[in-house]
Coordinates of C-alpha atoms and ligand atoms in Angstrom, one line a residue:
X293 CA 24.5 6.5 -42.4
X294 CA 24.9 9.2 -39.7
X295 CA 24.7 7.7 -36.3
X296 CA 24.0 10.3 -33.6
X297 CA 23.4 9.6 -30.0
X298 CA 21.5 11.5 -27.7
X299 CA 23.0 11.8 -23.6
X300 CA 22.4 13.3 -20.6
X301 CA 25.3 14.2 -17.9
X302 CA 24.1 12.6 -14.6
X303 CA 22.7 15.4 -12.0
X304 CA 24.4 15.7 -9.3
X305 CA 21.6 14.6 -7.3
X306 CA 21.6 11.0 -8.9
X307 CA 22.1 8.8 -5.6
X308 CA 18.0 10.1 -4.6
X309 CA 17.3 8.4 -8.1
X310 CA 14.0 6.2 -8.0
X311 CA 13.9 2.4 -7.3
X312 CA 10.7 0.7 -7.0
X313 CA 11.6 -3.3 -7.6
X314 CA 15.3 -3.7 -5.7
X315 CA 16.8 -2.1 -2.1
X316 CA 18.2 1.1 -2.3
X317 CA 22.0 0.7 -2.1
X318 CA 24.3 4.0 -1.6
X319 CA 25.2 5.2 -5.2
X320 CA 28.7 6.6 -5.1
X321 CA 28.1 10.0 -7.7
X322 CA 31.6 10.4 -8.8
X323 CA 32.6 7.0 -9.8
X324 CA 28.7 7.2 -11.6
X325 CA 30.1 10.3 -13.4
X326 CA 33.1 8.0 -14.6
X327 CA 31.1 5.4 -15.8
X328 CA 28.9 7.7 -17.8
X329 CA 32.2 9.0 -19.5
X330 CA 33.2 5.8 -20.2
X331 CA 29.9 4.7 -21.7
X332 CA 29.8 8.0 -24.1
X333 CA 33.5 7.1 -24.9
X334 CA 32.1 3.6 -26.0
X335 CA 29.5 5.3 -28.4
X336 CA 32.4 7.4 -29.8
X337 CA 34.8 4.3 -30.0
X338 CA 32.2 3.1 -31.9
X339 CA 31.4 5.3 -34.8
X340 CA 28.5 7.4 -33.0
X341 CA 28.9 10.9 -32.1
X342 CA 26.7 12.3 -29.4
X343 CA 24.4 15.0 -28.6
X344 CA 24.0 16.2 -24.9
X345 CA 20.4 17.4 -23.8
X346 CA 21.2 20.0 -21.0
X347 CA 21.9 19.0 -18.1
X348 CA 18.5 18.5 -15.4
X349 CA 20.5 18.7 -12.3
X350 CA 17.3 19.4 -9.9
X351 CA 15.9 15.4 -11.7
X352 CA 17.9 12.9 -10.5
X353 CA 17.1 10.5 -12.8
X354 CA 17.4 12.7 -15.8
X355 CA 20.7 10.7 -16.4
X356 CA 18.0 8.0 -18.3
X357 CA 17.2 10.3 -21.3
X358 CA 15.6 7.6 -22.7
X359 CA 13.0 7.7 -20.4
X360 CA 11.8 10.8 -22.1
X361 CA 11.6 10.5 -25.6
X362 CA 10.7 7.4 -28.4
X363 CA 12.3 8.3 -31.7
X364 CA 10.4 6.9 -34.9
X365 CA 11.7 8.1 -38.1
X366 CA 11.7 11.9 -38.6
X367 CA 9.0 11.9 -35.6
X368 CA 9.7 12.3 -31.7
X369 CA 7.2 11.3 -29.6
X370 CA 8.4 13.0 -26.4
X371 CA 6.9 11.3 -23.2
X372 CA 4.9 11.6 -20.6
X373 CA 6.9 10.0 -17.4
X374 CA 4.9 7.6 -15.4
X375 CA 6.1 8.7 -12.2
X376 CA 6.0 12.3 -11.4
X377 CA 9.6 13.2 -10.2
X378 CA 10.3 13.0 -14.2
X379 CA 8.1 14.6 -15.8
X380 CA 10.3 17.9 -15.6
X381 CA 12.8 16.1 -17.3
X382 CA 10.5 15.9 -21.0
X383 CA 11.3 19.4 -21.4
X384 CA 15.1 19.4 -22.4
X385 CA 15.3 16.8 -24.6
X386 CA 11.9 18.0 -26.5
X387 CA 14.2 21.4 -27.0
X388 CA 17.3 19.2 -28.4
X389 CA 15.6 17.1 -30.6
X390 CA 13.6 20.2 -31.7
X391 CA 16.8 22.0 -32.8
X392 CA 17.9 19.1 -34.4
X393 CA 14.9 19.4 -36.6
X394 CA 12.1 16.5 -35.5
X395 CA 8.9 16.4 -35.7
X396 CA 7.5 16.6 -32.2
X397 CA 4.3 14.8 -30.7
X398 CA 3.4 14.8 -27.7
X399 CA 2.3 11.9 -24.9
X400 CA -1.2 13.5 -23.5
X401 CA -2.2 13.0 -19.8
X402 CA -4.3 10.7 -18.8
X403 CA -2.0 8.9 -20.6
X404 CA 1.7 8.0 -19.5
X405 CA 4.8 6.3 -21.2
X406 CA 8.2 6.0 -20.6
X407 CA 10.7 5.6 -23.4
X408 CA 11.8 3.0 -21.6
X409 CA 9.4 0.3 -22.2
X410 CA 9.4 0.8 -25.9
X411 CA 11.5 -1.6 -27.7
X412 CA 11.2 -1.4 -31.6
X413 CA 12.7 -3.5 -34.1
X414 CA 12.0 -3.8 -38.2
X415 CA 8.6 -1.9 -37.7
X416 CA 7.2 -4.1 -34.8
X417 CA 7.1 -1.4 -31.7
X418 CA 6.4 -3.3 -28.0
X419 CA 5.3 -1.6 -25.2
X420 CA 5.3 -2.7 -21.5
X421 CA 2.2 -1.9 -19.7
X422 CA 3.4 -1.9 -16.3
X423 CA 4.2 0.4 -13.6
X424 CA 5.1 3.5 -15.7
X425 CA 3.4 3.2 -18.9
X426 CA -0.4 3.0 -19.3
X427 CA -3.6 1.8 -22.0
X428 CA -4.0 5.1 -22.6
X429 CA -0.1 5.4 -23.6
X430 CA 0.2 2.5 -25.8
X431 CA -3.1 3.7 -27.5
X432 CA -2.1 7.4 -28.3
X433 CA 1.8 6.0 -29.6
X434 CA 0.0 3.4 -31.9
X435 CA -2.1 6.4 -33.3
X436 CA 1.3 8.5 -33.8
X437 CA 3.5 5.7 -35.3
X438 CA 1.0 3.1 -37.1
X439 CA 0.5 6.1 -40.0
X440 CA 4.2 5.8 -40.3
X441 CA 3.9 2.2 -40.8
X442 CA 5.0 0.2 -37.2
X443 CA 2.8 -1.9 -35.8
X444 CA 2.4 -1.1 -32.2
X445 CA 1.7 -4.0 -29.7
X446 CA 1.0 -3.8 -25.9
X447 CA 2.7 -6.2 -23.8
X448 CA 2.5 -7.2 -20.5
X449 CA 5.1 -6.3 -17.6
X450 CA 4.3 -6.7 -13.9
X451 CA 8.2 -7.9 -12.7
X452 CA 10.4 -5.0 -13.3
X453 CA 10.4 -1.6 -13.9
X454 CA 10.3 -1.1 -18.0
X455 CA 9.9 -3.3 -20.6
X456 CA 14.1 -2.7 -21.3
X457 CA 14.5 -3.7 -18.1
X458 CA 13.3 -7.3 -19.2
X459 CA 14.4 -7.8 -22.7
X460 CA 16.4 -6.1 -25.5
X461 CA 16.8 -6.9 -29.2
X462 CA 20.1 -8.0 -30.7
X463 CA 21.0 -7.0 -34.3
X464 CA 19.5 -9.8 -36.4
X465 CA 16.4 -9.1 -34.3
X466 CA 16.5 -12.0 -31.7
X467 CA 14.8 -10.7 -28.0
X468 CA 17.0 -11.7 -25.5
X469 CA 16.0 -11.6 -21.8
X470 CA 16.5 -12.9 -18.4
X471 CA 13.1 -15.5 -18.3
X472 CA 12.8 -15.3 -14.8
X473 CA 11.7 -11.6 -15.1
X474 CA 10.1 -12.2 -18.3
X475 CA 6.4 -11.9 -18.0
X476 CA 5.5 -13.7 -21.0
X477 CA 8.5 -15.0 -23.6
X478 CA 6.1 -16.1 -26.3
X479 CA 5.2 -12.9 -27.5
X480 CA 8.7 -12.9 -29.8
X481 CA 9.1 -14.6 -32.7
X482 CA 12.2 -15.6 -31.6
X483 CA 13.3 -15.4 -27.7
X484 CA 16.5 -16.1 -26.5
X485 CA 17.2 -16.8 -22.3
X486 CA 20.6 -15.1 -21.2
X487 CA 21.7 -16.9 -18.1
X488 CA 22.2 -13.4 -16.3
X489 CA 19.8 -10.6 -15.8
X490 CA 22.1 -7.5 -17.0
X491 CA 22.7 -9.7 -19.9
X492 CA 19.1 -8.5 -21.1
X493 CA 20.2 -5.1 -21.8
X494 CA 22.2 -4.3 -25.1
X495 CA 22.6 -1.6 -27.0
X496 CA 23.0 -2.3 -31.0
X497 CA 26.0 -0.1 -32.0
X498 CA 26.6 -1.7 -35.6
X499 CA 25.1 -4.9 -37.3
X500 CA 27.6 -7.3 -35.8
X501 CA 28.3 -4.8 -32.5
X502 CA 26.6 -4.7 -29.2
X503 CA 27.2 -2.6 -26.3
X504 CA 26.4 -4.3 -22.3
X505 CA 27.6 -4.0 -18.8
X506 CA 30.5 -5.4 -17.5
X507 CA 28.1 -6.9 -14.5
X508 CA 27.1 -10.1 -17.3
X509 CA 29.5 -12.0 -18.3
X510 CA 28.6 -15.5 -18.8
X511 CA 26.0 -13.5 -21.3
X512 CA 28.9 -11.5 -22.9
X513 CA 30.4 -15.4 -24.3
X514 CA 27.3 -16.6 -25.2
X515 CA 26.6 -13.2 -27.6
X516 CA 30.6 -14.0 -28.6
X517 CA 29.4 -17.2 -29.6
X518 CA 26.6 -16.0 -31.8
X519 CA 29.5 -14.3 -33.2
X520 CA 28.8 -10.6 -32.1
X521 CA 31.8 -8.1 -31.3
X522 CA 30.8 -7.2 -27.5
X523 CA 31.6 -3.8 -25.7
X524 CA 31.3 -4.0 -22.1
X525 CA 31.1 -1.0 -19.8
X526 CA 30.9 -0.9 -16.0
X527 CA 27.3 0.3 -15.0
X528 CA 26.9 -0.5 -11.6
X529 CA 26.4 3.0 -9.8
X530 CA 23.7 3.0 -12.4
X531 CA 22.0 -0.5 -12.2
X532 CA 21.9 0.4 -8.3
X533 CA 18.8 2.9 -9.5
X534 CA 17.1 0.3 -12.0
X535 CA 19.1 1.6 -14.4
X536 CA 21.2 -0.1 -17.9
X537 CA 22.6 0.7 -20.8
X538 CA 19.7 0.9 -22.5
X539 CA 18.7 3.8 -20.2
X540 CA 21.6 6.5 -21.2
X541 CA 21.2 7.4 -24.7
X542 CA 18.7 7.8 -27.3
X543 CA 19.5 6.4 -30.9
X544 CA 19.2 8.8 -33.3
X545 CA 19.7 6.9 -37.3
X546 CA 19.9 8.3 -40.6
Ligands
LIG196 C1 15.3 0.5 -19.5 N1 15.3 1.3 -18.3 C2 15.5 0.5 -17.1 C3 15.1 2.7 -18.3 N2 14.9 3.2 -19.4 N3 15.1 3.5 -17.3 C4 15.6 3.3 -16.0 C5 15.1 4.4 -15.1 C6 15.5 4.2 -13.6 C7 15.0 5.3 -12.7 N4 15.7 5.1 -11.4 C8 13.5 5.2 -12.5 O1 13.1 4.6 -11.6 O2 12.8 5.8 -13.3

């Protein structure tokens, strides 16, 4: 299986980045340009080449390409950014995943979604109605995805900024998340509570590999435990904005 990754190279204007839900801290750009090398390095390490969507440098959050697209299948759903600093940002990655030969549907106003509060695992696609993402979202992505078979459910979000913010999916499908920022935990099958809130945020690399931020670590031994091979990456110029490693690259399979 061919495992590409879509990335964005952080604009230089990153450190006027949106935060809605913590204090703005001063973002220091060049050790954020580091980390974003490292973190592409950690998809290569790991078997996955990437794809760059042009650069955005006039967004400053264009850095979280995630934000602007949900991948199902052959299909790409590109967003429509809940807050309207990003919506420039849809255009670039709808020309990338374009070329690369998707599908493309589009998020129609008045609805809004970000790619961030999607999380999808085995056919079951969540979606954080919160600050960013609206009914009228969740409603337009079930009509685009439930023909291709998901099953898309609306879920509520009122304590963070996206639904990735709050909980992620580990490979065997297990929703881990930090409760206290956890609106409502019964709504998986099967919840696990990380001890740390960065811990929420994984990336799935492999079927035994995740990817995390350094900023978790009493999280990182209890995935070890479970017996997954953790990467960790430093994040924190990043996580200063609301964002994680969710947030910098789109998974492209197959
Ligand atoms: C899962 N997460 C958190 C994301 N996909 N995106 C983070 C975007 C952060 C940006 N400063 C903003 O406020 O939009």
């Amino acid at each position: 299986m061919s495992r590409t990754a879509l990335v964005r190279r952080p604009s230089p204007r990153l450190a006027e980045g949106l935060v809605t839900h913590i204090d703005r801290k001063p973002v220091d750009v060049g050790l954020a340009g580091r980390q974003w090398e490292e973190y592409v390095a950690a998809l290569h390490a790991a078997g996955w080449d990437t794809v760059e969507v042009p650069p955005a440098e006039d967004c400053p959050d264009s850095v979280f390409v995630e934000d602007t697209v949900l991948v199902y299948g052959d299909l790409a759903v590109i967003s429509r950014p809940g807050a309207d600093e990003r919506k420039p940002e849809t255009a670039g990655t709808e020309r990338t995943l374009s070329g690369l030969g998707y599908r493309i549907a589009h998020i129609e106003a008045p609805g809004t979604l970000d790619g961030g509060d999607v999380l999808k695992h085995d056919g079951t696609v969540w979606v954080g109605l919160g600050g960013r993402t609206n009914r009228s979202g969740v409603d337009q992505l079930a009509v685009l995805l439930e023909p291709l078979g998901a099953t898309v459910i609306g879920v509520p979000l009122t304590k963070v900024l996206h639904l990735k913010s709050a909980v992620t999916a580990l490979p065997d499908g297990t929703v881990v998340g930090y409760e206290p920022l956890v609106d409502d935990p019964s709504v998986w099958p099967s919840f696990l509570a990380v001890p740390e809130e960065e811990g929420s945020h994984v990336v799935i690399l492999d079927e035994s590999t995740v990817l995390m931020s350094t900023s978790a670590p009493r999280t990182k031994e209890v995935f070890e435990e479970r017996g997954l091979r953790v990467v960790a990456v430093d994040l924190t110029e990043f996580e200063k904005l609301e964002g994680c490693v969710t947030c910098l690259s789109v998974r492209l399979r197959g």
